[in-house]
Each structure stands twice: as C-alpha cells, then as structure tokens.
C-alpha cells in the first residue's frame, strides 16, 4: 500500500521547532517517502522510486543530502508513451550524478541541467515531459538550496509555521513548466522549458526544521493548514515518527483526491480561472518528509 525508505544511520538530536545553528556540527536529513499511483496503479511502487507517473530520489553524499521529485506529464499516454519513463529516468540520472559527486551543493539547477542533458543524449530514444523539484542540504553551511520547475515543490516548516515554500510555475491553468523531449516532427509544438527557468532559492535551516517535498498530487488536494495539522503529530525526530507522518499525509491526500464534494485547492484554482469545478483531483501522489538533524556518519 505504501513504501517508506530510510537513508543512513542518523541521530536526530534536535528539538522540533529549531535550535540555534551557531555551531560547527554538520547537518543531515532524516527522510521517509510515501506515495500512491492513481487508478489501477494505486499503492504500487514501480521499479525505482516511482508512484504512477511520479518519480523521486533521496541521495547522500559526504557534502550534502539531495532530494528530488518529478511528475511525468500524463498526456503523453495518448500517443502511446509511458509518462513514467521520462520522470523515472530523470530522477535516477540525477541520483547517480549526486552519488558520483558530479554536482555543486549550491547549484541544484546544475543537477537538473546535467540530468536533462544526459536524457537528450541518450542513445535509446526517450520521449516525454516532466516537472521537477530538487532540494539540497549543504551539510557544513547549513543552507538549503532548491530548484523548482513547474508545480511540484516543497515547504519548510519551523515552529508549526511555513517559513519557506516554492513558487509554482504555470504557463496557464493546469499547464506547468516542464522539461520535455519530443519527436522531431513535434518540436516547437510540445511545451519545453529550460532547466535554467527553474525557480531557485537558498536559505539557512535549523535543527528540527521539517522539509516536505512533494508532487502536485499533494498540493492540489491538501491546503497548508491540513498539512500543518498532520505535521503536528510529528512529536519527535526519529525515523519511525517521520515514516508514520509521511504515510498519514499521503493517505489523506489520496482520500481527498477522490472526494467529489470537497473544495480542493485545485478546484479553487480552477474556479479562480472561470471554471465550475468541485472535488479533489485524482492524481499520483509522492511525499518526501525530512527533518534536519545532526549528521553522524
């Protein structure tokens, strides 16, 4: 029904809500993942870390922890293309680049660019499109560096409040910025944005900060106040608690997605754009839930 993964032997000697960061200790992320594919793929974790057409990765390097989520554009299925192939290959490529040390922590756009370029140069033809969000914690500087292209994204929560969040990028309603590879005859017709178009941010984090990275399947179905309610259940920073909370958030979003009477954030956005829409938005859902902790190798 769900999948949760742990990375590394981490001791989270942090108090949720944040501590002074004027220290020389290295930081790390304790991360759990959970997700659901919509429709017949419900609850199935495909090869790699993929939920339906969504994909994600969590990679550790001596200098940084790196997270990524991507949402394959489902419209490609109408042309006989599996949308999960593009998002999954993009995330696996980014993960490999991080593990090989071929990245700079302060430049998450560089990870996205290098991964996308590898896909463009792939000898085996790969077609599709995907949004993408990369989050990097620099262990030593205690800074979080992010790159978000499209409508996946992240929240940073401290003391029960959202202190940082990604900006959604849309060309127009329900058409997010996206990386694409189209067949030659469709180039110029298929939307394709540059990795450089990603919205980039850098800011300091504190021990105990909560970082929630997710695809739009979460944010389209759960407003901030509901997410914050679930995060209040996170009473400590041990892995089991993070795992349980990640599962709870993903399950609630999944249930709301199929509620026809619920006024979801997506339905509200549609109404704001002149459409008479109500209910949740059935979609693949991927949640990566992390807590900033003291690093122990």
PDB file of C-alpha atoms in Angstrom:
ATOM      1  CA  UNK A   1       0.000   0.000   0.000  1.00  0.00           C
ATOM      2  CA  UNK A   2       2.847   2.352   0.666  1.00  0.00           C
ATOM      3  CA  UNK A   3       6.604   2.481   0.605  1.00  0.00           C
ATOM      4  CA  UNK A   4       8.926   4.144   3.068  1.00  0.00           C
ATOM      5  CA  UNK A   5      12.691   4.275   2.752  1.00  0.00           C
ATOM      6  CA  UNK A   6      15.386   5.205   5.247  1.00  0.00           C
ATOM      7  CA  UNK A   7      18.820   6.598   4.455  1.00  0.00           C
ATOM      8  CA  UNK A   8      21.859   6.294   6.659  1.00  0.00           C
ATOM      9  CA  UNK A   9      22.468   5.948  10.365  1.00  0.00           C
ATOM     10  CA  UNK A  10      21.335   9.328  11.529  1.00  0.00           C
ATOM     11  CA  UNK A  11      20.931  10.585  15.051  1.00  0.00           C
ATOM     12  CA  UNK A  12      18.389  13.370  15.214  1.00  0.00           C
ATOM     13  CA  UNK A  13      19.491  15.220  18.311  1.00  0.00           C
ATOM     14  CA  UNK A  14      17.136  18.037  17.501  1.00  0.00           C
ATOM     15  CA  UNK A  15      14.115  19.564  19.124  1.00  0.00           C
ATOM     16  CA  UNK A  16      11.317  20.142  16.627  1.00  0.00           C
ATOM     17  CA  UNK A  17      10.892  23.845  16.164  1.00  0.00           C
ATOM     18  CA  UNK A  18      14.546  24.668  15.658  1.00  0.00           C
ATOM     19  CA  UNK A  19      17.656  25.354  17.660  1.00  0.00           C
ATOM     20  CA  UNK A  20      20.399  27.926  17.317  1.00  0.00           C
ATOM     21  CA  UNK A  21      22.583  26.998  14.359  1.00  0.00           C
ATOM     22  CA  UNK A  22      25.699  28.826  15.517  1.00  0.00           C
ATOM     23  CA  UNK A  23      27.593  25.569  15.746  1.00  0.00           C
ATOM     24  CA  UNK A  24      30.188  23.676  13.772  1.00  0.00           C
ATOM     25  CA  UNK A  25      28.264  20.416  13.535  1.00  0.00           C
ATOM     26  CA  UNK A  26      27.340  19.002  10.151  1.00  0.00           C
ATOM     27  CA  UNK A  27      23.644  18.676   9.382  1.00  0.00           C
ATOM     28  CA  UNK A  28      21.783  15.901   7.610  1.00  0.00           C
ATOM     29  CA  UNK A  29      18.265  14.966   6.586  1.00  0.00           C
ATOM     30  CA  UNK A  30      16.284  12.081   8.042  1.00  0.00           C
ATOM     31  CA  UNK A  31      13.866  11.292   5.222  1.00  0.00           C
ATOM     32  CA  UNK A  32      10.888   8.987   4.689  1.00  0.00           C
ATOM     33  CA  UNK A  33       8.902   8.586   1.477  1.00  0.00           C
ATOM     34  CA  UNK A  34       5.338   7.566   0.779  1.00  0.00           C
ATOM     35  CA  UNK A  35       3.148   7.760  -2.272  1.00  0.00           C
ATOM     36  CA  UNK A  36       0.256   6.446  -4.304  1.00  0.00           C
ATOM     37  CA  UNK A  37      -0.268   5.967  -8.005  1.00  0.00           C
ATOM     38  CA  UNK A  38      -3.780   6.830  -9.159  1.00  0.00           C
ATOM     39  CA  UNK A  39      -6.240   4.444 -10.814  1.00  0.00           C
ATOM     40  CA  UNK A  40      -5.081   0.863 -11.346  1.00  0.00           C
ATOM     41  CA  UNK A  41      -1.555   1.676 -10.182  1.00  0.00           C
ATOM     42  CA  UNK A  42      -2.867   2.594  -6.728  1.00  0.00           C
ATOM     43  CA  UNK A  43      -0.458   1.674  -3.988  1.00  0.00           C
ATOM     44  CA  UNK A  44       2.136   0.098  -6.282  1.00  0.00           C
ATOM     45  CA  UNK A  45       5.746   1.224  -6.072  1.00  0.00           C
ATOM     46  CA  UNK A  46       7.140   0.686  -9.554  1.00  0.00           C
ATOM     47  CA  UNK A  47      10.770  -0.018 -10.390  1.00  0.00           C
ATOM     48  CA  UNK A  48      12.914   2.528  -8.583  1.00  0.00           C
ATOM     49  CA  UNK A  49      11.114   5.155  -6.521  1.00  0.00           C
ATOM     50  CA  UNK A  50       8.096   5.762  -8.738  1.00  0.00           C
ATOM     51  CA  UNK A  51       4.437   6.128  -7.801  1.00  0.00           C
ATOM     52  CA  UNK A  52       2.405   6.002 -11.000  1.00  0.00           C
ATOM     53  CA  UNK A  53       3.895   8.649 -13.303  1.00  0.00           C
ATOM     54  CA  UNK A  54       5.648  10.354 -10.372  1.00  0.00           C
ATOM     55  CA  UNK A  55       9.269   9.613  -9.501  1.00  0.00           C
ATOM     56  CA  UNK A  56      11.599  10.622  -6.696  1.00  0.00           C
ATOM     57  CA  UNK A  57      15.024  10.003  -5.205  1.00  0.00           C
ATOM     58  CA  UNK A  58      16.957  10.546  -1.984  1.00  0.00           C
ATOM     59  CA  UNK A  59      20.741  10.585  -2.354  1.00  0.00           C
ATOM     60  CA  UNK A  60      23.527  11.048   0.156  1.00  0.00           C
ATOM     61  CA  UNK A  61      26.979  12.435  -0.481  1.00  0.00           C
ATOM     62  CA  UNK A  62      29.662  13.402   2.008  1.00  0.00           C
ATOM     63  CA  UNK A  63      28.969  17.096   1.305  1.00  0.00           C
ATOM     64  CA  UNK A  64      25.189  17.093   1.033  1.00  0.00           C
ATOM     65  CA  UNK A  65      21.845  15.336   1.143  1.00  0.00           C
ATOM     66  CA  UNK A  66      19.822  15.710  -2.050  1.00  0.00           C
ATOM     67  CA  UNK A  67      16.115  15.073  -2.674  1.00  0.00           C
ATOM     68  CA  UNK A  68      14.187  15.139  -5.912  1.00  0.00           C
ATOM     69  CA  UNK A  69      10.612  14.680  -7.114  1.00  0.00           C
ATOM     70  CA  UNK A  70       9.262  14.702 -10.666  1.00  0.00           C
ATOM     71  CA  UNK A  71       5.794  14.347 -12.175  1.00  0.00           C
ATOM     72  CA  UNK A  72       5.553  12.814 -15.639  1.00  0.00           C
ATOM     73  CA  UNK A  73       3.031  14.581 -17.892  1.00  0.00           C
ATOM     74  CA  UNK A  74       0.152  12.140 -18.396  1.00  0.00           C
ATOM     75  CA  UNK A  75      -0.899  13.497 -21.797  1.00  0.00           C
ATOM     76  CA  UNK A  76       1.877  11.506 -23.464  1.00  0.00           C
ATOM     77  CA  UNK A  77      -0.123   8.336 -22.840  1.00  0.00           C
ATOM     78  CA  UNK A  78      -2.477   9.419 -25.664  1.00  0.00           C
ATOM     79  CA  UNK A  79       0.493   8.995 -28.040  1.00  0.00           C
ATOM     80  CA  UNK A  80       1.481   5.567 -26.767  1.00  0.00           C
ATOM     81  CA  UNK A  81       4.249   6.893 -24.497  1.00  0.00           C
ATOM     82  CA  UNK A  82       4.553   5.788 -20.849  1.00  0.00           C
ATOM     83  CA  UNK A  83       4.866   9.119 -18.943  1.00  0.00           C
ATOM     84  CA  UNK A  84       6.670   7.452 -16.030  1.00  0.00           C
ATOM     85  CA  UNK A  85       9.675   6.616 -18.209  1.00  0.00           C
ATOM     86  CA  UNK A  86      10.733  10.247 -18.540  1.00  0.00           C
ATOM     87  CA  UNK A  87      10.255  11.242 -14.890  1.00  0.00           C
ATOM     88  CA  UNK A  88      11.791   7.999 -13.616  1.00  0.00           C
ATOM     89  CA  UNK A  89      14.834   8.212 -15.877  1.00  0.00           C
ATOM     90  CA  UNK A  90      15.359  11.884 -14.985  1.00  0.00           C
ATOM     91  CA  UNK A  91      15.308  11.187 -11.236  1.00  0.00           C
ATOM     92  CA  UNK A  92      17.537   8.106 -11.487  1.00  0.00           C
ATOM     93  CA  UNK A  93      20.048  10.101 -13.547  1.00  0.00           C
ATOM     94  CA  UNK A  94      20.081  12.973 -11.039  1.00  0.00           C
ATOM     95  CA  UNK A  95      20.524  10.479  -8.195  1.00  0.00           C
ATOM     96  CA  UNK A  96      23.520   8.884  -9.921  1.00  0.00           C
ATOM     97  CA  UNK A  97      25.145  12.257 -10.570  1.00  0.00           C
ATOM     98  CA  UNK A  98      24.858  13.113  -6.869  1.00  0.00           C
ATOM     99  CA  UNK A  99      26.241   9.771  -5.698  1.00  0.00           C
ATOM    100  CA  UNK A 100      29.168  10.191  -8.099  1.00  0.00           C
ATOM    101  CA  UNK A 101      29.848  13.644  -6.673  1.00  0.00           C
ATOM    102  CA  UNK A 102      29.202  15.361 -10.003  1.00  0.00           C
ATOM    103  CA  UNK A 103      27.376  18.328  -8.522  1.00  0.00           C
ATOM    104  CA  UNK A 104      27.846  21.517  -6.515  1.00  0.00           C
ATOM    105  CA  UNK A 105      25.556  21.728  -3.435  1.00  0.00           C
ATOM    106  CA  UNK A 106      24.822  25.415  -4.003  1.00  0.00           C
ATOM    107  CA  UNK A 107      23.678  24.778  -7.594  1.00  0.00           C
ATOM    108  CA  UNK A 108      20.667  22.423  -7.739  1.00  0.00           C
ATOM    109  CA  UNK A 109      19.784  23.777 -11.192  1.00  0.00           C
ATOM    110  CA  UNK A 110      23.109  22.275 -12.290  1.00  0.00           C
ATOM    111  CA  UNK A 111      21.940  18.822 -11.176  1.00  0.00           C
ATOM    112  CA  UNK A 112      18.723  19.239 -13.153  1.00  0.00           C
ATOM    113  CA  UNK A 113      20.586  20.546 -16.202  1.00  0.00           C
ATOM    114  CA  UNK A 114      23.142  17.722 -16.189  1.00  0.00           C
ATOM    115  CA  UNK A 115      20.424  15.092 -15.758  1.00  0.00           C
ATOM    116  CA  UNK A 116      18.307  16.538 -18.549  1.00  0.00           C
ATOM    117  CA  UNK A 117      21.300  16.800 -20.897  1.00  0.00           C
ATOM    118  CA  UNK A 118      22.056  13.115 -20.345  1.00  0.00           C
ATOM    119  CA  UNK A 119      18.490  12.288 -21.338  1.00  0.00           C
ATOM    120  CA  UNK A 120      18.817  14.389 -24.501  1.00  0.00           C
ATOM    121  CA  UNK A 121      21.989  12.493 -25.412  1.00  0.00           C
ATOM    122  CA  UNK A 122      20.561   9.077 -24.586  1.00  0.00           C
ATOM    123  CA  UNK A 123      21.240   6.552 -27.356  1.00  0.00           C
ATOM    124  CA  UNK A 124      17.902   4.908 -26.589  1.00  0.00           C
ATOM    125  CA  UNK A 125      15.120   7.302 -27.674  1.00  0.00           C
ATOM    126  CA  UNK A 126      13.187   8.681 -24.727  1.00  0.00           C
ATOM    127  CA  UNK A 127      10.064  10.805 -25.161  1.00  0.00           C
ATOM    128  CA  UNK A 128       8.033  12.623 -22.553  1.00  0.00           C
ATOM    129  CA  UNK A 129       7.792  15.592 -20.223  1.00  0.00           C
ATOM    130  CA  UNK A 130       8.096  16.172 -16.506  1.00  0.00           C
ATOM    131  CA  UNK A 131       8.072  18.798 -13.802  1.00  0.00           C
ATOM    132  CA  UNK A 132      10.957  18.601 -11.317  1.00  0.00           C
ATOM    133  CA  UNK A 133      11.992  19.848  -7.891  1.00  0.00           C
ATOM    134  CA  UNK A 134      15.494  19.405  -6.417  1.00  0.00           C
ATOM    135  CA  UNK A 135      16.339  20.164  -2.774  1.00  0.00           C
ATOM    136  CA  UNK A 136      19.944  20.143  -1.499  1.00  0.00           C
ATOM    137  CA  UNK A 137      21.102  20.424   2.122  1.00  0.00           C
ATOM    138  CA  UNK A 138      24.728  21.557   2.363  1.00  0.00           C
ATOM    139  CA  UNK A 139      25.963  19.771   5.484  1.00  0.00           C
ATOM    140  CA  UNK A 140      28.579  22.293   6.559  1.00  0.00           C
ATOM    141  CA  UNK A 141      26.984  25.633   5.699  1.00  0.00           C
ATOM    142  CA  UNK A 142      23.551  24.531   6.988  1.00  0.00           C
ATOM    143  CA  UNK A 143      21.968  26.044   3.881  1.00  0.00           C
ATOM    144  CA  UNK A 144      19.186  24.599   1.780  1.00  0.00           C
ATOM    145  CA  UNK A 145      19.467  25.165  -1.974  1.00  0.00           C
ATOM    146  CA  UNK A 146      16.426  24.463  -4.142  1.00  0.00           C
ATOM    147  CA  UNK A 147      15.376  24.428  -7.791  1.00  0.00           C
ATOM    148  CA  UNK A 148      11.746  24.019  -8.799  1.00  0.00           C
ATOM    149  CA  UNK A 149      10.423  23.769 -12.346  1.00  0.00           C
ATOM    150  CA  UNK A 150       6.637  23.502 -12.602  1.00  0.00           C
ATOM    151  CA  UNK A 151       4.084  22.650  -9.932  1.00  0.00           C
ATOM    152  CA  UNK A 152       5.842  20.120  -7.750  1.00  0.00           C
ATOM    153  CA  UNK A 153       7.512  21.802  -4.802  1.00  0.00           C
ATOM    154  CA  UNK A 154       8.476  21.998  -1.143  1.00  0.00           C
ATOM    155  CA  UNK A 155       7.558  23.525   2.200  1.00  0.00           C
ATOM    156  CA  UNK A 156       9.887  24.281   5.125  1.00  0.00           C
ATOM    157  CA  UNK A 157       8.090  24.283   8.480  1.00  0.00           C
ATOM    158  CA  UNK A 158       9.526  25.696  11.706  1.00  0.00           C
ATOM    159  CA  UNK A 159       7.633  26.126  14.956  1.00  0.00           C
ATOM    160  CA  UNK A 160       4.416  24.989  13.307  1.00  0.00           C
ATOM    161  CA  UNK A 161       4.569  27.639  10.578  1.00  0.00           C
ATOM    162  CA  UNK A 162       5.598  27.617   6.915  1.00  0.00           C
ATOM    163  CA  UNK A 163       8.785  29.699   6.745  1.00  0.00           C
ATOM    164  CA  UNK A 164       9.792  28.904   3.150  1.00  0.00           C
ATOM    165  CA  UNK A 165       7.954  27.474   0.163  1.00  0.00           C
ATOM    166  CA  UNK A 166       8.492  27.010  -3.547  1.00  0.00           C
ATOM    167  CA  UNK A 167       6.702  29.117  -6.139  1.00  0.00           C
ATOM    168  CA  UNK A 168       4.505  27.271  -8.603  1.00  0.00           C
ATOM    169  CA  UNK A 169       5.305  27.903 -12.273  1.00  0.00           C
ATOM    170  CA  UNK A 170       2.438  27.694 -14.763  1.00  0.00           C
ATOM    171  CA  UNK A 171       2.233  28.758 -18.417  1.00  0.00           C
ATOM    172  CA  UNK A 172      -1.542  28.862 -17.948  1.00  0.00           C
ATOM    173  CA  UNK A 173      -4.126  26.961 -15.898  1.00  0.00           C
ATOM    174  CA  UNK A 174      -3.093  23.351 -15.270  1.00  0.00           C
ATOM    175  CA  UNK A 175      -0.119  23.642 -17.643  1.00  0.00           C
ATOM    176  CA  UNK A 176       3.070  23.739 -15.566  1.00  0.00           C
ATOM    177  CA  UNK A 177       6.586  24.486 -16.712  1.00  0.00           C
ATOM    178  CA  UNK A 178       8.208  21.196 -17.773  1.00  0.00           C
ATOM    179  CA  UNK A 179      11.275  19.562 -19.227  1.00  0.00           C
ATOM    180  CA  UNK A 180      10.451  17.739 -22.465  1.00  0.00           C
ATOM    181  CA  UNK A 181      11.853  15.560 -25.203  1.00  0.00           C
ATOM    182  CA  UNK A 182       9.621  15.472 -28.264  1.00  0.00           C
ATOM    183  CA  UNK A 183       9.938  13.630 -31.576  1.00  0.00           C
ATOM    184  CA  UNK A 184      11.436  15.813 -34.347  1.00  0.00           C
ATOM    185  CA  UNK A 185       8.073  16.372 -36.006  1.00  0.00           C
ATOM    186  CA  UNK A 186       6.604  17.730 -32.732  1.00  0.00           C
ATOM    187  CA  UNK A 187       9.461  20.028 -31.721  1.00  0.00           C
ATOM    188  CA  UNK A 188       8.183  23.543 -31.324  1.00  0.00           C
ATOM    189  CA  UNK A 189       4.683  22.224 -30.682  1.00  0.00           C
ATOM    190  CA  UNK A 190       5.309  20.403 -27.386  1.00  0.00           C
ATOM    191  CA  UNK A 191       5.921  22.690 -24.428  1.00  0.00           C
ATOM    192  CA  UNK A 192       9.552  22.529 -23.384  1.00  0.00           C
ATOM    193  CA  UNK A 193      11.220  24.738 -20.789  1.00  0.00           C
ATOM    194  CA  UNK A 194      14.899  25.070 -19.988  1.00  0.00           C
ATOM    195  CA  UNK A 195      16.218  23.830 -16.624  1.00  0.00           C
ATOM    196  CA  UNK A 196      17.519  27.397 -16.220  1.00  0.00           C
ATOM    197  CA  UNK A 197      13.892  28.527 -15.985  1.00  0.00           C
ATOM    198  CA  UNK A 198      13.598  26.765 -12.620  1.00  0.00           C
ATOM    199  CA  UNK A 199      12.889  28.983  -9.633  1.00  0.00           C
ATOM    200  CA  UNK A 200      15.958  28.857  -7.360  1.00  0.00           C
ATOM    201  CA  UNK A 201      16.262  29.736  -3.676  1.00  0.00           C
ATOM    202  CA  UNK A 202      18.904  29.437  -0.941  1.00  0.00           C
ATOM    203  CA  UNK A 203      18.381  29.933   2.786  1.00  0.00           C
ATOM    204  CA  UNK A 204      19.611  28.782   6.193  1.00  0.00           C
ATOM    205  CA  UNK A 205      17.918  25.921   8.008  1.00  0.00           C
ATOM    206  CA  UNK A 206      17.934  24.930  11.661  1.00  0.00           C
ATOM    207  CA  UNK A 207      17.997  21.633  13.515  1.00  0.00           C
ATOM    208  CA  UNK A 208      14.450  20.357  13.755  1.00  0.00           C
ATOM    209  CA  UNK A 209      13.192  22.113  10.628  1.00  0.00           C
ATOM    210  CA  UNK A 210      10.692  19.990   8.688  1.00  0.00           C
ATOM    211  CA  UNK A 211      11.035  19.844   4.899  1.00  0.00           C
ATOM    212  CA  UNK A 212       8.155  18.448   2.865  1.00  0.00           C
ATOM    213  CA  UNK A 213       8.931  17.851  -0.818  1.00  0.00           C
ATOM    214  CA  UNK A 214       6.075  16.611  -2.996  1.00  0.00           C
ATOM    215  CA  UNK A 215       4.423  16.469  -6.384  1.00  0.00           C
ATOM    216  CA  UNK A 216       1.276  18.444  -7.188  1.00  0.00           C
ATOM    217  CA  UNK A 217      -0.876  15.448  -6.269  1.00  0.00           C
ATOM    218  CA  UNK A 218      -0.338  16.529  -2.664  1.00  0.00           C
ATOM    219  CA  UNK A 219      -0.589  20.302  -3.018  1.00  0.00           C
ATOM    220  CA  UNK A 220      -3.647  20.130  -5.335  1.00  0.00           C
ATOM    221  CA  UNK A 221      -5.551  18.172  -2.687  1.00  0.00           C
ATOM    222  CA  UNK A 222      -4.288  19.427   0.683  1.00  0.00           C
ATOM    223  CA  UNK A 223      -4.053  23.104   1.668  1.00  0.00           C
ATOM    224  CA  UNK A 224      -1.293  24.240   4.007  1.00  0.00           C
ATOM    225  CA  UNK A 225      -3.455  24.189   7.126  1.00  0.00           C
ATOM    226  CA  UNK A 226      -4.261  20.481   6.649  1.00  0.00           C
ATOM    227  CA  UNK A 227      -0.606  19.644   6.045  1.00  0.00           C
ATOM    228  CA  UNK A 228       0.402  21.580   9.173  1.00  0.00           C
ATOM    229  CA  UNK A 229      -2.244  19.701  11.188  1.00  0.00           C
ATOM    230  CA  UNK A 230      -0.679  16.399  10.157  1.00  0.00           C
ATOM    231  CA  UNK A 231       2.826  17.668  10.896  1.00  0.00           C
ATOM    232  CA  UNK A 232       1.762  18.495  14.467  1.00  0.00           C
ATOM    233  CA  UNK A 233       1.562  14.730  15.021  1.00  0.00           C
ATOM    234  CA  UNK A 234       5.323  14.594  14.447  1.00  0.00           C
ATOM    235  CA  UNK A 235       6.281  14.648  18.122  1.00  0.00           C
ATOM    236  CA  UNK A 236       9.936  13.758  17.731  1.00  0.00           C
ATOM    237  CA  UNK A 237      12.539  13.404  15.033  1.00  0.00           C
ATOM    238  CA  UNK A 238      13.091   9.666  14.991  1.00  0.00           C
ATOM    239  CA  UNK A 239      12.693   7.836  11.720  1.00  0.00           C
ATOM    240  CA  UNK A 240       9.621   5.837  12.727  1.00  0.00           C
ATOM    241  CA  UNK A 241       7.696   9.011  13.574  1.00  0.00           C
ATOM    242  CA  UNK A 242       8.642  10.616  10.239  1.00  0.00           C
ATOM    243  CA  UNK A 243       7.618   7.446   8.403  1.00  0.00           C
ATOM    244  CA  UNK A 244       4.228   7.361  10.099  1.00  0.00           C
ATOM    245  CA  UNK A 245       3.556  11.038   9.395  1.00  0.00           C
ATOM    246  CA  UNK A 246       4.600  10.770   5.721  1.00  0.00           C
ATOM    247  CA  UNK A 247       2.181   7.884   5.330  1.00  0.00           C
ATOM    248  CA  UNK A 248      -0.616   9.793   7.079  1.00  0.00           C
ATOM    249  CA  UNK A 249      -0.188  12.838   4.810  1.00  0.00           C
ATOM    250  CA  UNK A 250      -0.098  10.774   1.598  1.00  0.00           C
ATOM    251  CA  UNK A 251      -3.128   8.715   2.630  1.00  0.00           C
ATOM    252  CA  UNK A 252      -5.197  11.782   3.480  1.00  0.00           C
ATOM    253  CA  UNK A 253      -4.331  13.461   0.179  1.00  0.00           C
ATOM    254  CA  UNK A 254      -5.217  10.246  -1.659  1.00  0.00           C
ATOM    255  CA  UNK A 255      -8.626  10.058   0.029  1.00  0.00           C
ATOM    256  CA  UNK A 256      -9.405  13.726  -0.625  1.00  0.00           C
ATOM    257  CA  UNK A 257      -8.437  13.327  -4.288  1.00  0.00           C
ATOM    258  CA  UNK A 258     -11.481  11.094  -4.807  1.00  0.00           C
ATOM    259  CA  UNK A 259     -13.983  13.137  -2.749  1.00  0.00           C
ATOM    260  CA  UNK A 260     -16.451  14.675  -5.260  1.00  0.00           C
ATOM    261  CA  UNK A 261     -17.837  17.262  -2.800  1.00  0.00           C
ATOM    262  CA  UNK A 262     -14.543  18.512  -1.357  1.00  0.00           C
ATOM    263  CA  UNK A 263     -13.445  22.015  -2.389  1.00  0.00           C
ATOM    264  CA  UNK A 264      -9.797  21.182  -3.042  1.00  0.00           C
ATOM    265  CA  UNK A 265      -7.034  23.735  -3.707  1.00  0.00           C
ATOM    266  CA  UNK A 266      -7.116  22.567  -7.341  1.00  0.00           C
ATOM    267  CA  UNK A 267     -10.885  23.137  -7.584  1.00  0.00           C
ATOM    268  CA  UNK A 268     -10.486  26.582  -6.032  1.00  0.00           C
ATOM    269  CA  UNK A 269      -7.747  27.438  -8.527  1.00  0.00           C
ATOM    270  CA  UNK A 270      -9.999  26.231 -11.364  1.00  0.00           C
ATOM    271  CA  UNK A 271     -12.857  28.427 -10.115  1.00  0.00           C
ATOM    272  CA  UNK A 272     -10.465  31.378  -9.965  1.00  0.00           C
ATOM    273  CA  UNK A 273      -9.829  30.712 -13.658  1.00  0.00           C
ATOM    274  CA  UNK A 274     -13.524  30.768 -14.545  1.00  0.00           C
ATOM    275  CA  UNK A 275     -14.176  27.021 -14.437  1.00  0.00           C
ATOM    276  CA  UNK A 276     -17.011  25.478 -12.423  1.00  0.00           C
ATOM    277  CA  UNK A 277     -15.115  22.666 -10.707  1.00  0.00           C
ATOM    278  CA  UNK A 278     -15.574  20.909  -7.396  1.00  0.00           C
ATOM    279  CA  UNK A 279     -13.956  17.876  -5.755  1.00  0.00           C
ATOM    280  CA  UNK A 280     -10.460  16.568  -5.318  1.00  0.00           C
ATOM    281  CA  UNK A 281      -8.040  15.982  -8.164  1.00  0.00           C
ATOM    282  CA  UNK A 282      -7.251  12.293  -8.749  1.00  0.00           C
ATOM    283  CA  UNK A 283      -3.516  12.159  -9.346  1.00  0.00           C
ATOM    284  CA  UNK A 284      -0.330  10.355  -8.459  1.00  0.00           C
ATOM    285  CA  UNK A 285       0.963  11.495  -5.079  1.00  0.00           C
ATOM    286  CA  UNK A 286       4.574  11.499  -3.893  1.00  0.00           C
ATOM    287  CA  UNK A 287       5.638  12.776  -0.471  1.00  0.00           C
ATOM    288  CA  UNK A 288       9.198  13.067   0.867  1.00  0.00           C
ATOM    289  CA  UNK A 289       9.187  14.123   4.520  1.00  0.00           C
ATOM    290  CA  UNK A 290      12.506  15.186   6.073  1.00  0.00           C
ATOM    291  CA  UNK A 291      13.793  16.585   9.347  1.00  0.00           C
ATOM    292  CA  UNK A 292      17.059  18.492   9.666  1.00  0.00           C
ATOM    293  CA  UNK A 293      19.202  16.604  12.177  1.00  0.00           C
ATOM    294  CA  UNK A 294      22.771  16.401  13.396  1.00  0.00           C
ATOM    295  CA  UNK A 295      24.856  14.312  10.995  1.00  0.00           C
ATOM    296  CA  UNK A 296      26.539  11.173  12.255  1.00  0.00           C
ATOM    297  CA  UNK A 297      28.413   9.024   9.755  1.00  0.00           C
TER     298      UNK A 297
END
